[in-house]
Amino acid sequence: MTILFAQLAAPPSGAIENWLLSAAAIASMALLAKKLFLTKPAREPEYVTKTEFHQEMKEVRDKIEAGFLRLEEAVARLDERTKKS
């Protein structure tokens, strides 16, 4: 095996760098082309009915109200603690 490699001529100075530069340029162009031209098709939007929308909004409103109630209770407890001191 070593005899076969000994018969090969040494590449000229800078030949490997030129090959690597060319390969990097080709790979960059391939990735750019893939990104630009092979995009995924856009998904169709999922529509919500009016009833579903109102139900979700009611749930959000209930969660907000529950948060305010907890906040009011916390403030009331804090007021009680400060009055006792």
Coordinates of N, CA and C in Angstrom, one line a residue:
M1 N 0.8 -1.2 0.0 CA 0.0 0.0 0.0 C 0.9 1.3 0.0
T2 N 1.9 1.2 0.8 CA 2.8 2.4 0.8 C 3.5 2.6 -0.5
I3 N 3.7 1.6 -1.2 CA 4.3 1.7 -2.5 C 3.4 2.5 -3.5
L4 N 2.1 2.3 -3.4 CA 1.2 3.0 -4.3 C 1.2 4.5 -3.9
F5 N 1.2 4.9 -2.7 CA 1.3 6.3 -2.3 C 2.6 6.9 -2.7
A6 N 3.6 6.2 -2.7 CA 5.0 6.7 -3.0 C 5.0 7.1 -4.5
Q7 N 4.2 6.5 -5.3 CA 4.2 6.7 -6.8 C 3.4 8.0 -7.1
L8 N 2.5 8.4 -6.2 CA 1.7 9.6 -6.5 C 2.6 10.8 -6.4
A9 N 2.3 11.8 -7.3 CA 3.1 13.0 -7.2 C 2.5 13.9 -6.1
A10 N 3.4 14.7 -5.5 CA 2.9 15.6 -4.5 C 2.1 16.7 -5.1
P11 N 1.0 17.1 -4.5 CA 0.2 18.1 -5.1 C 0.9 19.5 -5.0
P12 N 0.7 20.3 -6.0 CA 1.4 21.6 -5.9 C 0.9 22.4 -4.7
S13 N 1.7 23.4 -4.3 CA 1.4 24.2 -3.1 C 0.1 24.9 -3.3
G14 N -0.8 24.9 -2.4 CA -2.1 25.6 -2.5 C -3.2 24.8 -3.2
A15 N -3.0 23.6 -3.7 CA -4.0 22.9 -4.4 C -5.1 22.4 -3.5
I16 N -4.8 22.0 -2.3 CA -5.8 21.5 -1.4 C -6.6 22.7 -0.9
E17 N -6.0 23.8 -0.7 CA -6.8 25.0 -0.2 C -7.8 25.4 -1.3
N18 N -7.3 25.4 -2.6 CA -8.2 25.8 -3.7 C -9.4 24.8 -3.8
W19 N -9.1 23.5 -3.6 CA -10.2 22.5 -3.6 C -11.2 22.7 -2.5
L20 N -10.7 23.0 -1.3 CA -11.5 23.2 -0.1 C -12.4 24.4 -0.3
L21 N -11.7 25.5 -0.8 CA -12.5 26.7 -1.1 C -13.6 26.5 -2.1
S22 N -13.3 25.8 -3.1 CA -14.3 25.5 -4.1 C -15.5 24.7 -3.5
A23 N -15.1 23.7 -2.7 CA -16.1 22.8 -2.1 C -17.0 23.6 -1.1
A24 N -16.4 24.5 -0.4 CA -17.2 25.3 0.6 C -18.1 26.3 -0.2
A25 N -17.7 26.8 -1.3 CA -18.5 27.7 -2.1 C -19.7 26.9 -2.7
I26 N -19.5 25.7 -3.2 CA -20.5 24.9 -3.7 C -21.5 24.5 -2.7
A27 N -21.0 24.2 -1.5 CA -21.9 23.8 -0.4 C -22.7 25.0 0.1
S28 N -22.1 26.1 0.1 CA -22.9 27.4 0.5 C -24.0 27.7 -0.5
M29 N -23.7 27.6 -1.8 CA -24.7 27.8 -2.8 C -25.8 26.8 -2.7
A30 N -25.5 25.5 -2.4 CA -26.5 24.5 -2.3 C -27.4 24.7 -1.2
L31 N -26.8 25.1 0.0 CA -27.7 25.4 1.2 C -28.6 26.6 0.9
L32 N -28.0 27.7 0.3 CA -28.8 28.8 0.0 C -29.9 28.5 -1.0
A33 N -29.7 27.7 -2.0 CA -30.7 27.3 -2.9 C -31.8 26.5 -2.2
K34 N -31.4 25.6 -1.3 CA -32.3 24.8 -0.6 C -33.2 25.7 0.2
K35 N -32.6 26.7 0.9 CA -33.4 27.6 1.8 C -34.4 28.4 1.0
L36 N -34.0 28.9 -0.2 CA -34.8 29.8 -1.0 C -35.9 29.1 -1.8
F37 N -35.5 27.9 -2.4 CA -36.4 27.3 -3.3 C -37.2 26.1 -2.8
L38 N -36.7 25.5 -1.7 CA -37.4 24.3 -1.2 C -38.1 24.6 0.1
T39 N -38.9 25.7 0.2 CA -39.6 26.0 1.4 C -40.8 25.1 1.6
K40 N -41.2 25.0 2.8 CA -42.4 24.2 3.1 C -43.6 25.0 2.7
P41 N -44.6 24.3 2.2 CA -45.9 25.0 1.8 C -46.5 25.5 3.1
A42 N -47.1 26.7 3.0 CA -47.8 27.3 4.2 C -49.0 26.5 4.6
R43 N -49.2 26.3 5.9 CA -50.3 25.6 6.3 C -51.6 26.5 6.3
E44 N -52.7 25.9 6.0 CA -53.9 26.6 6.0 C -54.3 27.0 7.4
P45 N -54.7 28.3 7.6 CA -55.1 28.7 8.9 C -56.3 27.9 9.5
E46 N -56.3 27.7 10.8 CA -57.4 27.0 11.4 C -58.4 28.0 11.9
Y47 N -59.5 28.0 11.4 CA -60.6 29.0 11.8 C -61.3 28.5 13.0
V48 N -61.7 29.5 13.8 CA -62.5 29.2 15.0 C -63.9 29.7 14.9
T49 N -64.8 28.9 15.3 CA -66.2 29.4 15.2 C -66.5 30.5 16.3
K50 N -67.5 31.2 16.1 CA -67.9 32.3 17.1 C -68.1 31.7 18.5
T51 N -68.8 30.5 18.5 CA -69.1 29.9 19.8 C -67.8 29.5 20.5
E52 N -66.9 28.9 19.8 CA -65.6 28.5 20.4 C -64.8 29.7 20.9
F53 N -64.8 30.8 20.1 CA -64.2 32.0 20.5 C -64.8 32.6 21.8
H54 N -66.1 32.7 21.8 CA -66.7 33.2 23.0 C -66.4 32.3 24.2
Q55 N -66.4 31.0 24.1 CA -66.1 30.1 25.2 C -64.7 30.3 25.7
E56 N -63.8 30.4 24.8 CA -62.4 30.7 25.2 C -62.2 32.0 25.9
M57 N -62.9 33.0 25.4 CA -62.8 34.4 26.0 C -63.5 34.3 27.4
K58 N -64.5 33.6 27.6 CA -65.2 33.4 28.9 C -64.2 32.8 29.9
E59 N -63.5 31.7 29.4 CA -62.5 31.1 30.3 C -61.4 32.0 30.7
V60 N -60.9 32.8 29.7 CA -59.8 33.8 30.0 C -60.3 34.8 31.0
R61 N -61.5 35.3 30.8 CA -62.1 36.3 31.7 C -62.2 35.7 33.1
D62 N -62.7 34.4 33.2 CA -62.8 33.8 34.5 C -61.5 33.6 35.2
K63 N -60.4 33.3 34.5 CA -59.1 33.2 35.1 C -58.6 34.5 35.5
I64 N -58.8 35.6 34.8 CA -58.4 36.9 35.2 C -59.1 37.3 36.5
E65 N -60.5 37.1 36.5 CA -61.2 37.4 37.7 C -60.7 36.7 38.9
A66 N -60.4 35.4 38.7 CA -59.9 34.6 39.9 C -58.6 35.1 40.3
G67 N -57.8 35.6 39.4 CA -56.5 36.2 39.8 C -56.7 37.5 40.6
F68 N -57.6 38.3 40.2 CA -57.9 39.5 40.9 C -58.5 39.2 42.3
L69 N -59.3 38.2 42.4 CA -59.8 37.8 43.7 C -58.7 37.4 44.7
R70 N -57.8 36.6 44.1 CA -56.6 36.2 45.0 C -55.8 37.4 45.4
L71 N -55.7 38.3 44.5 CA -54.9 39.5 44.8 C -55.6 40.3 45.8
E72 N -56.9 40.5 45.7 CA -57.6 41.2 46.7 C -57.5 40.6 48.1
E73 N -57.6 39.2 48.1 CA -57.5 38.5 49.4 C -56.1 38.7 50.0
A74 N -55.1 38.7 49.2 CA -53.7 38.9 49.7 C -53.5 40.3 50.2
V75 N -54.1 41.3 49.5 CA -54.0 42.7 50.0 C -54.7 42.9 51.3
A76 N -55.9 42.2 51.4 CA -56.7 42.3 52.7 C -55.9 41.7 53.8
R77 N -55.2 40.5 53.6 CA -54.4 39.9 54.7 C -53.3 40.8 55.1
L78 N -52.7 41.4 54.1 CA -51.5 42.3 54.3 C -52.0 43.5 55.2
D79 N -53.2 44.1 54.8 CA -53.7 45.2 55.6 C -54.0 44.8 57.1
E80 N -54.5 43.6 57.3 CA -54.8 43.1 58.6 C -53.5 43.0 59.4
R81 N -52.4 42.5 58.8 CA -51.1 42.4 59.4 C -50.5 43.7 59.8
T82 N -50.7 44.7 58.9 CA -50.1 46.0 59.2 C -50.9 46.7 60.3
K83 N -52.2 46.5 60.4 CA -53.1 47.1 61.4 C -52.7 46.6 62.8
K84 N -52.4 45.3 62.9 CA -52.1 44.7 64.2 C -50.8 45.3 64.8
S85 N -49.9 45.7 63.9 CA -48.6 46.1 64.4 C -48.6 47.5 65.1

